[in-house]
mmCIF file of C-alpha atoms in Angstrom:
data_model
loop_
_atom_site.group_PDB
_atom_site.id
_atom_site.type_symbol
_atom_site.label_atom_id
_atom_site.label_comp_id
_atom_site.label_asym_id
_atom_site.label_seq_id
_atom_site.Cartn_x
_atom_site.Cartn_y
_atom_site.Cartn_z
ATOM 1 C CA MET A 1132 -0.014 -0.046 -0.045
ATOM 2 C CA SER A 1133 1.367 3.392 -1.062
ATOM 3 C CA LYS A 1134 2.062 5.965 1.688
ATOM 4 C CA ILE A 1135 -0.653 8.530 2.013
ATOM 5 C CA SER A 1136 0.319 12.230 2.155
ATOM 6 C CA ARG A 1137 -1.295 14.857 4.358
ATOM 7 C CA ASN A 1138 -3.303 16.447 1.460
ATOM 8 C CA ASP A 1139 -4.519 13.220 -0.075
ATOM 9 C CA PRO A 1140 -8.153 12.103 0.343
ATOM 10 C CA CYS A 1141 -8.497 10.145 3.533
ATOM 11 C CA ARG A 1142 -8.706 6.351 3.011
ATOM 12 C CA CYS A 1143 -11.700 6.104 5.324
ATOM 13 C CA GLY A 1144 -13.907 7.507 2.530
ATOM 14 C CA SER A 1145 -15.037 10.575 4.326
ATOM 15 C CA GLY A 1146 -14.168 12.834 1.441
ATOM 16 C CA LYS A 1147 -12.007 14.933 3.704
ATOM 17 C CA LYS A 1148 -8.264 15.452 3.337
ATOM 18 C CA TYR A 1149 -6.272 12.984 5.323
ATOM 19 C CA LYS A 1150 -4.803 15.797 7.546
ATOM 20 C CA HIS A 1151 -8.353 16.878 8.538
ATOM 21 C CA CYS A 1152 -9.620 13.413 9.134
ATOM 22 C CA CYS A 1153 -7.621 10.278 10.420
ATOM 23 C CA LEU A 1154 -4.059 11.650 10.467
ATOM 24 C CA PRO A 1155 -4.263 12.840 14.158
ATOM 25 C CA ALA A 1156 -5.566 9.366 15.333
ATOM 26 C CA ASP A 1157 -2.997 7.526 13.172
ATOM 27 C CA ALA A 1158 -0.161 9.717 14.554
ATOM 28 C CA MET A 1159 -1.279 8.895 18.148
ATOM 29 C CA ALA A 1160 -1.340 5.186 17.328
ATOM 30 C CA THR A 1161 2.088 5.322 15.800
ATOM 31 C CA SER A 1162 3.438 7.255 18.757
ATOM 32 C CA ALA A 1163 1.996 4.645 21.170
ATOM 33 C CA GLN A 1164 3.607 1.797 19.109
ATOM 34 C CA ASP A 1165 6.954 3.601 19.156
ATOM 35 C CA LYS A 1166 6.711 4.080 22.825
ATOM 36 C CA ASP A 1167 5.960 0.392 23.365
ATOM 37 C CA ARG A 1168 8.926 -0.537 21.194
ATOM 38 C CA ARG A 1169 11.237 1.775 23.154
ATOM 39 C CA ASP A 1170 9.995 0.378 26.414
ATOM 40 C CA GLN A 1171 10.640 -3.145 25.206
ATOM 41 C CA GLN A 1172 14.106 -2.163 23.943
ATOM 42 C CA SER A 1173 14.926 -0.599 27.313
ATOM 43 C CA LYS A 1174 14.202 -3.980 29.054
ATOM 44 C CA LEU A 1175 16.504 -6.000 26.900
ATOM 45 C CA PRO A 1176 19.787 -5.305 28.786
ATOM 46 C CA GLU A 1177 18.255 -6.331 32.087
ATOM 47 C CA LEU A 1178 16.691 -9.465 30.497
ATOM 48 C CA ILE A 1179 20.069 -10.421 29.053
ATOM 49 C CA LYS A 1180 21.680 -9.980 32.521
ATOM 50 C CA GLU A 1181 19.022 -12.085 34.208
ATOM 51 C CA GLY A 1182 19.483 -14.768 31.540
ATOM 52 C CA ILE A 1183 23.217 -14.767 32.213
ATOM 53 C CA ARG A 1184 22.581 -15.029 35.876
ATOM 54 C CA CYS A 1185 20.417 -18.010 35.381
ATOM 55 C CA TYR A 1186 22.971 -19.589 33.148
ATOM 56 C CA ALA A 1187 25.742 -19.106 35.731
ATOM 57 C CA ALA A 1188 23.525 -20.780 38.294
ATOM 58 C CA GLN A 1189 23.064 -23.713 35.855
ATOM 59 C CA GLN A 1190 19.312 -22.920 35.581
ATOM 60 C CA LEU A 1191 19.503 -23.609 31.832
ATOM 61 C CA ASP A 1192 15.823 -23.902 31.128
ATOM 62 C CA ASP A 1193 15.153 -20.546 32.791
ATOM 63 C CA ALA A 1194 17.991 -18.945 30.925
ATOM 64 C CA SER A 1195 16.776 -20.412 27.574
ATOM 65 C CA GLN A 1196 13.292 -19.096 28.225
ATOM 66 C CA ILE A 1197 14.563 -15.596 28.895
ATOM 67 C CA PHE A 1198 16.747 -15.555 25.775
ATOM 68 C CA HIS A 1199 13.848 -16.746 23.585
ATOM 69 C CA THR A 1200 11.740 -13.873 25.161
ATOM 70 C CA VAL A 1201 14.523 -11.489 24.110
ATOM 71 C CA LEU A 1202 14.365 -12.780 20.532
ATOM 72 C CA GLN A 1203 10.592 -12.259 20.451
ATOM 73 C CA MET A 1204 11.098 -8.709 21.525
ATOM 74 C CA ASN A 1205 14.182 -8.130 19.323
ATOM 75 C CA PRO A 1206 14.423 -10.692 16.525
ATOM 76 C CA GLY A 1207 18.064 -11.367 15.535
ATOM 77 C CA ASP A 1208 19.408 -10.153 18.919
ATOM 78 C CA PRO A 1209 23.091 -11.315 18.687
ATOM 79 C CA ASP A 1210 23.601 -11.760 22.450
ATOM 80 C CA ALA A 1211 20.442 -13.930 22.824
ATOM 81 C CA LEU A 1212 21.429 -16.024 19.736
ATOM 82 C CA HIS A 1213 24.939 -16.515 21.114
ATOM 83 C CA LEU A 1214 23.941 -17.445 24.595
ATOM 84 C CA LEU A 1215 21.200 -19.814 23.352
ATOM 85 C CA GLY A 1216 24.002 -21.420 21.295
ATOM 86 C CA VAL A 1217 26.190 -21.752 24.406
ATOM 87 C CA ILE A 1218 23.310 -23.449 26.260
ATOM 88 C CA ALA A 1219 22.753 -25.819 23.333
ATOM 89 C CA ARG A 1220 26.496 -26.613 23.504
ATOM 90 C CA ASP A 1221 26.421 -27.346 27.182
ATOM 91 C CA GLN A 1222 23.460 -29.637 26.605
ATOM 92 C CA GLY A 1223 25.469 -31.551 23.987
ATOM 93 C CA ASP A 1224 23.515 -30.323 20.932
ATOM 94 C CA TYR A 1225 26.531 -29.133 18.984
ATOM 95 C CA SER A 1226 24.935 -28.658 15.574
ATOM 96 C CA VAL A 1227 22.257 -26.400 17.056
ATOM 97 C CA ALA A 1228 24.957 -24.499 19.012
ATOM 98 C CA ILE A 1229 27.092 -23.938 15.883
ATOM 99 C CA ASN A 1230 24.054 -22.731 13.908
ATOM 100 C CA LEU A 1231 22.910 -20.280 16.571
ATOM 101 C CA ILE A 1232 26.345 -18.814 17.203
ATOM 102 C CA ASN A 1233 26.950 -18.435 13.499
ATOM 103 C CA LYS A 1234 23.696 -16.468 13.286
ATOM 104 C CA ALA A 1235 24.945 -14.203 16.067
ATOM 105 C CA ILE A 1236 28.162 -13.647 14.189
ATOM 106 C CA GLN A 1237 26.269 -12.686 11.016
ATOM 107 C CA VAL A 1238 24.734 -9.883 13.088
ATOM 108 C CA LEU A 1239 27.796 -8.977 15.057
ATOM 109 C CA PRO A 1240 30.875 -10.243 13.108
ATOM 110 C CA GLN A 1241 33.475 -8.392 15.149
ATOM 111 C CA GLU A 1242 32.649 -9.970 18.541
ATOM 112 C CA ALA A 1243 35.639 -12.169 19.592
ATOM 113 C CA ASN A 1244 33.728 -13.972 22.296
ATOM 114 C CA PHE A 1245 31.314 -15.387 19.714
ATOM 115 C CA TYR A 1246 34.141 -16.968 17.762
ATOM 116 C CA ASN A 1247 35.708 -18.492 21.012
ATOM 117 C CA ASN A 1248 32.460 -20.170 21.909
ATOM 118 C CA LEU A 1249 32.009 -21.281 18.303
ATOM 119 C CA GLY A 1250 35.479 -22.833 18.594
ATOM 120 C CA ILE A 1251 34.494 -24.646 21.750
ATOM 121 C CA SER A 1252 31.410 -25.984 20.011
ATOM 122 C CA TYR A 1253 33.399 -27.188 17.009
ATOM 123 C CA ARG A 1254 35.957 -28.833 19.265
ATOM 124 C CA LYS A 1255 33.266 -30.678 21.243
ATOM 125 C CA SER A 1256 31.727 -31.802 17.946
ATOM 126 C CA GLY A 1257 35.074 -33.239 16.880
ATOM 127 C CA ASP A 1258 35.742 -30.763 14.142
ATOM 128 C CA LEU A 1259 39.212 -29.614 15.171
ATOM 129 C CA LYS A 1260 39.973 -27.768 11.915
ATOM 130 C CA GLN A 1261 36.974 -25.499 12.385
ATOM 131 C CA ALA A 1262 37.753 -25.173 16.088
ATOM 132 C CA ILE A 1263 41.229 -23.840 15.293
ATOM 133 C CA SER A 1264 39.963 -21.499 12.725
ATOM 134 C CA SER A 1265 37.364 -20.070 15.087
ATOM 135 C CA TYR A 1266 39.855 -19.651 17.946
ATOM 136 C CA GLU A 1267 42.348 -17.940 15.571
ATOM 137 C CA THR A 1268 39.585 -15.571 14.391
ATOM 138 C CA ALA A 1269 38.863 -14.706 18.007
ATOM 139 C CA VAL A 1270 42.555 -13.906 18.551
ATOM 140 C CA SER A 1271 42.823 -11.927 15.341
ATOM 141 C CA LEU A 1272 39.909 -9.742 16.498
ATOM 142 C CA GLN A 1273 41.238 -9.497 20.071
ATOM 143 C CA PRO A 1274 44.898 -10.504 20.270
ATOM 144 C CA GLU A 1275 44.847 -10.723 24.087
ATOM 145 C CA HIS A 1276 41.743 -12.914 24.278
ATOM 146 C CA ILE A 1277 43.181 -15.155 26.996
ATOM 147 C CA GLN A 1278 40.445 -17.782 26.781
ATOM 148 C CA ALA A 1279 40.876 -18.292 23.002
ATOM 149 C CA LEU A 1280 44.686 -18.341 23.430
ATOM 150 C CA ASN A 1281 44.325 -20.939 26.234
ATOM 151 C CA ASN A 1282 41.892 -23.023 24.145
ATOM 152 C CA LEU A 1283 44.329 -23.026 21.227
ATOM 153 C CA GLY A 1284 47.078 -24.199 23.582
ATOM 154 C CA ASN A 1285 44.919 -27.046 24.891
ATOM 155 C CA LEU A 1286 43.883 -28.111 21.373
ATOM 156 C CA TYR A 1287 47.563 -28.195 20.241
ATOM 157 C CA THR A 1288 48.464 -30.157 23.395
ATOM 158 C CA GLU A 1289 45.835 -32.727 22.502
ATOM 159 C CA GLN A 1290 47.458 -33.022 19.077
ATOM 160 C CA LYS A 1291 50.854 -33.530 20.691
ATOM 161 C CA MET A 1292 52.073 -30.228 19.161
ATOM 162 C CA TYR A 1293 53.569 -29.199 22.527
ATOM 163 C CA ARG A 1294 55.849 -26.385 21.326
ATOM 164 C CA LYS A 1295 53.046 -24.649 19.525
ATOM 165 C CA ALA A 1296 50.776 -25.132 22.632
ATOM 166 C CA GLN A 1297 53.439 -23.587 24.855
ATOM 167 C CA GLN A 1298 53.506 -20.506 22.577
ATOM 168 C CA TYR A 1299 49.813 -19.960 23.043
ATOM 169 C CA PHE A 1300 49.874 -20.466 26.807
ATOM 170 C CA ALA A 1301 52.797 -18.006 27.028
ATOM 171 C CA ARG A 1302 50.819 -15.444 25.031
ATOM 172 C CA ALA A 1303 47.817 -15.892 27.365
ATOM 173 C CA LEU A 1304 50.085 -15.352 30.372
ATOM 174 C CA ALA A 1305 51.742 -12.342 28.820
ATOM 175 C CA ALA A 1306 48.237 -10.808 28.498
ATOM 176 C CA ASP A 1307 47.225 -11.953 31.995
ATOM 177 C CA PRO A 1308 49.954 -13.235 34.362
ATOM 178 C CA LEU A 1309 47.298 -14.096 36.899
ATOM 179 C CA PHE A 1310 45.474 -16.607 34.554
ATOM 180 C CA VAL A 1311 45.707 -19.674 36.670
ATOM 181 C CA GLU A 1312 44.559 -22.195 34.001
ATOM 182 C CA ALA A 1313 47.242 -21.070 31.552
ATOM 183 C CA HIS A 1314 49.947 -21.630 34.179
ATOM 184 C CA PHE A 1315 48.518 -25.117 34.835
ATOM 185 C CA ASN A 1316 48.079 -26.051 31.160
ATOM 186 C CA LEU A 1317 51.619 -24.789 30.230
ATOM 187 C CA ALA A 1318 52.948 -26.977 33.144
ATOM 188 C CA ASN A 1319 51.048 -30.018 31.616
ATOM 189 C CA ALA A 1320 52.614 -29.361 28.240
ATOM 190 C CA LEU A 1321 56.094 -29.095 29.816
ATOM 191 C CA GLN A 1322 55.636 -32.185 31.926
ATOM 192 C CA THR A 1323 54.557 -34.180 28.907
ATOM 193 C CA GLN A 1324 57.921 -33.273 27.323
ATOM 194 C CA ALA A 1325 59.761 -34.326 30.516
ATOM 195 C CA GLU A 1326 60.753 -30.691 31.241
ATOM 196 C CA TYR A 1327 60.089 -31.326 34.895
ATOM 197 C CA GLU A 1328 61.866 -28.360 36.514
ATOM 198 C CA GLU A 1329 60.014 -25.842 34.315
ATOM 199 C CA ALA A 1330 56.744 -27.732 34.801
ATOM 200 C CA LEU A 1331 57.182 -27.563 38.587
ATOM 201 C CA LEU A 1332 57.623 -23.867 38.491
ATOM 202 C CA CYS A 1333 54.412 -23.472 36.481
ATOM 203 C CA TYR A 1334 52.416 -25.704 38.791
ATOM 204 C CA GLN A 1335 53.770 -23.847 41.857
ATOM 205 C CA GLN A 1336 52.751 -20.450 40.205
ATOM 206 C CA ALA A 1337 49.219 -21.908 39.652
ATOM 207 C CA LEU A 1338 49.082 -22.851 43.374
ATOM 208 C CA ALA A 1339 50.396 -19.486 44.493
ATOM 209 C CA LEU A 1340 47.370 -18.026 42.669
ATOM 210 C CA ARG A 1341 44.923 -20.632 43.763
ATOM 211 C CA PRO A 1342 46.122 -22.513 46.835
ATOM 212 C CA ASP A 1343 43.179 -24.998 46.787
ATOM 213 C CA TYR A 1344 43.916 -26.217 43.205
ATOM 214 C CA VAL A 1345 43.963 -29.904 43.852
ATOM 215 C CA GLU A 1346 44.862 -30.852 40.202
ATOM 216 C CA ALA A 1347 47.939 -28.660 40.455
ATOM 217 C CA MET A 1348 48.871 -30.149 43.917
ATOM 218 C CA SER A 1349 48.644 -33.679 42.456
ATOM 219 C CA ASN A 1350 50.533 -32.894 39.339
ATOM 220 C CA CYS A 1351 53.229 -31.113 41.427
ATOM 221 C CA GLY A 1352 53.616 -34.484 43.214
ATOM 222 C CA MET A 1353 53.943 -36.324 39.940
ATOM 223 C CA VAL A 1354 56.619 -33.906 38.752
ATOM 224 C CA LEU A 1355 58.565 -34.098 42.019
ATOM 225 C CA TYR A 1356 58.415 -37.937 41.905
ATOM 226 C CA ALA A 1357 59.878 -37.814 38.391
ATOM 227 C CA LEU A 1358 62.600 -35.505 39.798
ATOM 228 C CA GLU A 1359 63.326 -38.199 42.421
ATOM 229 C CA ARG A 1360 62.132 -35.932 45.214
ATOM 230 C CA GLU A 1361 59.773 -38.597 46.615
ATOM 231 C CA ASN A 1362 59.232 -37.089 50.088
ATOM 232 C CA GLU A 1363 58.117 -33.759 48.718
ATOM 233 C CA ALA A 1364 55.900 -35.593 46.170
ATOM 234 C CA LEU A 1365 54.121 -37.438 48.985
ATOM 235 C CA ILE A 1366 53.395 -34.217 50.788
ATOM 236 C CA TYR A 1367 51.672 -32.764 47.697
ATOM 237 C CA PHE A 1368 49.543 -35.933 47.217
ATOM 238 C CA GLU A 1369 48.511 -35.805 50.920
ATOM 239 C CA LYS A 1370 47.735 -32.144 50.605
ATOM 240 C CA ALA A 1371 45.447 -32.842 47.607
ATOM 241 C CA ILE A 1372 43.519 -35.437 49.588
ATOM 242 C CA ALA A 1373 43.281 -33.139 52.599
ATOM 243 C CA GLN A 1374 41.813 -30.508 50.320
ATOM 244 C CA GLN A 1375 39.428 -32.855 48.530
ATOM 245 C CA ALA A 1376 38.868 -36.178 50.074
ATOM 246 C CA ASP A 1377 37.457 -37.793 46.937
ATOM 247 C CA PHE A 1378 40.280 -36.693 44.616
ATOM 248 C CA GLN A 1379 41.066 -39.967 42.926
ATOM 249 C CA PRO A 1380 44.449 -39.262 41.211
ATOM 250 C CA ALA A 1381 46.172 -38.547 44.526
ATOM 251 C CA TYR A 1382 45.142 -41.810 45.934
ATOM 252 C CA MET A 1383 46.242 -43.661 42.727
ATOM 253 C CA ASN A 1384 49.644 -41.911 42.692
ATOM 254 C CA LEU A 1385 50.269 -42.681 46.358
ATOM 255 C CA GLY A 1386 49.388 -46.321 45.695
ATOM 256 C CA TYR A 1387 51.647 -46.368 42.663
ATOM 257 C CA ILE A 1388 54.658 -44.960 44.632
ATOM 258 C CA ALA A 1389 54.212 -47.592 47.375
ATOM 259 C CA LEU A 1390 53.937 -50.263 44.741
ATOM 260 C CA ALA A 1391 57.075 -49.132 42.964
ATOM 261 C CA LYS A 1392 58.873 -49.547 46.222
ATOM 262 C CA GLY A 1393 57.617 -53.143 46.544
ATOM 263 C CA LEU A 1394 55.221 -52.207 49.409
ATOM 264 C CA ALA A 1395 52.017 -53.843 48.146
ATOM 265 C CA GLY A 1396 50.582 -53.788 51.698
ATOM 266 C CA GLU A 1397 50.979 -49.993 51.889
ATOM 267 C CA ALA A 1398 49.786 -49.491 48.298
ATOM 268 C CA LEU A 1399 46.435 -51.341 48.798
ATOM 269 C CA PRO A 1400 44.871 -48.729 51.264
ATOM 270 C CA PHE A 1401 45.324 -46.085 48.541
ATOM 271 C CA LEU A 1402 44.430 -48.119 45.532
ATOM 272 C CA GLN A 1403 41.214 -49.482 46.927
ATOM 273 C CA PRO A 1404 39.619 -45.989 47.505
ATOM 274 C CA ALA A 1405 41.015 -44.927 44.156
ATOM 275 C CA ASN A 1406 39.161 -47.758 42.510
ATOM 276 C CA THR A 1407 35.975 -47.042 44.504
ATOM 277 C CA LEU A 1408 36.105 -43.401 43.404
ATOM 278 C CA THR A 1409 36.644 -44.288 39.718
ATOM 279 C CA PRO A 1410 35.654 -47.904 39.119
ATOM 280 C CA ASP A 1411 36.518 -48.036 35.354
ATOM 281 C CA HIS A 1412 39.980 -46.551 35.431
ATOM 282 C CA PRO A 1413 42.361 -49.053 33.664
ATOM 283 C CA ASP A 1414 45.559 -47.762 35.397
ATOM 284 C CA THR A 1415 44.082 -47.999 38.879
ATOM 285 C CA LEU A 1416 42.778 -51.512 38.191
ATOM 286 C CA ASN A 1417 46.196 -52.493 36.884
ATOM 287 C CA PHE A 1418 47.995 -51.224 39.954
ATOM 288 C CA LEU A 1419 45.362 -52.728 42.231
ATOM 289 C CA SER A 1420 45.682 -56.107 40.545
ATOM 290 C CA HIS A 1421 49.473 -55.883 40.867
ATOM 291 C CA ALA A 1422 49.262 -55.245 44.633
ATOM 292 C CA GLU A 1423 46.624 -57.980 45.136
ATOM 293 C CA LYS A 1424 48.716 -60.488 43.226
ATOM 294 C CA ASN A 1425 51.824 -59.676 45.358
ATOM 295 C CA LEU A 1426 49.833 -60.144 48.547
ATOM 296 C CA GLY A 1427 48.350 -63.452 47.323
ATOM 297 C CA TYR A 1428 44.830 -62.239 46.756
ATOM 298 C CA PHE A 1429 44.649 -64.061 43.461
ATOM 299 C CA ASP A 1430 40.880 -63.997 42.908
ATOM 300 C CA ASP A 1431 40.694 -60.237 43.340
ATOM 301 C CA ALA A 1432 43.870 -59.823 41.221
ATOM 302 C CA ILE A 1433 42.382 -61.822 38.399
ATOM 303 C CA ALA A 1434 38.973 -59.927 38.508
ATOM 304 C CA HIS A 1435 40.674 -56.485 38.459
ATOM 305 C CA ALA A 1436 43.274 -57.448 35.838
ATOM 306 C CA GLU A 1437 40.506 -58.847 33.524
ATOM 307 C CA GLN A 1438 38.533 -55.670 34.012
ATOM 308 C CA ALA A 1439 41.491 -53.477 33.109
ATOM 309 C CA TYR A 1440 42.160 -55.568 30.012
ATOM 310 C CA ARG A 1441 38.552 -55.366 28.896
ATOM 311 C CA LEU A 1442 38.495 -51.526 29.310
ATOM 312 C CA ALA A 1443 41.854 -50.904 27.444
ATOM 313 C CA PRO A 1444 43.241 -54.036 25.825
ATOM 314 C CA THR A 1445 45.948 -52.275 23.791
ATOM 315 C CA SER A 1446 47.055 -49.777 26.510
ATOM 316 C CA ILE A 1447 50.037 -50.318 28.855
ATOM 317 C CA ALA A 1448 47.554 -51.039 31.635
ATOM 318 C CA GLY A 1449 45.765 -53.657 29.560
ATOM 319 C CA LEU A 1450 48.921 -55.317 28.357
ATOM 320 C CA GLU A 1451 50.524 -55.460 31.840
ATOM 321 C CA SER A 1452 47.231 -56.900 33.100
ATOM 322 C CA ALA A 1453 47.312 -59.644 30.416
ATOM 323 C CA VAL A 1454 50.832 -60.558 31.322
ATOM 324 C CA ARG A 1455 49.855 -60.625 35.061
ATOM 325 C CA LEU A 1456 46.878 -62.939 34.261
ATOM 326 C CA ALA A 1457 49.277 -65.239 32.372
ATOM 327 C CA LEU A 1458 51.664 -65.295 35.331
ATOM 328 C CA ILE A 1459 48.864 -66.027 37.849
ATOM 329 C CA ALA A 1460 47.647 -68.887 35.591
ATOM 330 C CA TYR A 1461 51.224 -70.225 35.336
ATOM 331 C CA LEU A 1462 51.569 -70.091 39.170
ATOM 332 C CA HIS A 1463 48.497 -72.254 39.420
ATOM 333 C CA ASN A 1464 49.725 -74.683 36.783
ATOM 334 C CA ASP A 1465 47.044 -73.625 34.272
ATOM 335 C CA ARG A 1466 49.188 -73.716 31.120
ATOM 336 C CA VAL A 1467 46.339 -73.331 28.676
ATOM 337 C CA THR A 1468 45.006 -70.080 30.267
ATOM 338 C CA CYS A 1469 48.600 -68.838 30.569
ATOM 339 C CA ALA A 1470 49.188 -69.364 26.845
ATOM 340 C CA ASN A 1471 45.896 -67.771 25.930
ATOM 341 C CA TRP A 1472 46.832 -64.521 27.763
ATOM 342 C CA LEU A 1473 50.228 -64.446 26.089
ATOM 343 C CA THR A 1474 48.953 -64.810 22.593
#
């Protein structure tokens, strides 16, 4: 319908000019609509904040409802699209997450956070190439985006590209020296390359910033053990358990150290709770079976070795368990079972 001008005949058919007939009423209606729109727009920032608060509290359904309300009031709102994508990602619906965040990027293409969360979604979906591309775009838009730098470091660590990973962790720390996770992740990359002294310093920096960081405590213990500083290592494992009584890796490592010294009786009280806390952990089952075999608890040793082998037949834990099962069979003069485990 063409726009009517002030001096045109009014559409109502009165025969009067529009300005002398329906124009005042139409102007009032338009003004009221504009006011309603402005009122709705003014509520958007508070609604977004409330949705973020619900998301932080893990009230995902409430957060989702709020962001959908925002989209009804302001179709194409980039923050609502982005945050709905983040919720979908957290719920494991990666294709929906990627679609929503890409829609947000179409509206607001210069927002680095959108690309970082898009990268996380791609990474969780298994598309590492797109994850790297998304993280790198985030960093190109915001060179000191510490989360994207850290995520790139973690991704390259997973791909065993440790030197490249270290570069990204170092960049994250240059941007924010108080970024605890980057200290921890850099230490992990260094530890994997047997650069134990450097790794220890990074773990200790992480602990200086977050004294209750049990993962860093436990990993400190592992590095100290690798440096043949066993007594210090034990202290860190014990600190981790004191901080978090159900922290499984500390129990497993204490059990392993006792087992390595030939003290199966001392290893068992650590390996049993480690297995209770994480029943399907092949390394724990392997160590537990080892201790039980040395103590003569053959039925338990067989059960745990078989479980370790079933869970990870080609891993070190699985292969060691198979050899142990063969040895137990041999000790019981069961040559057939022994041969089966060795073939």
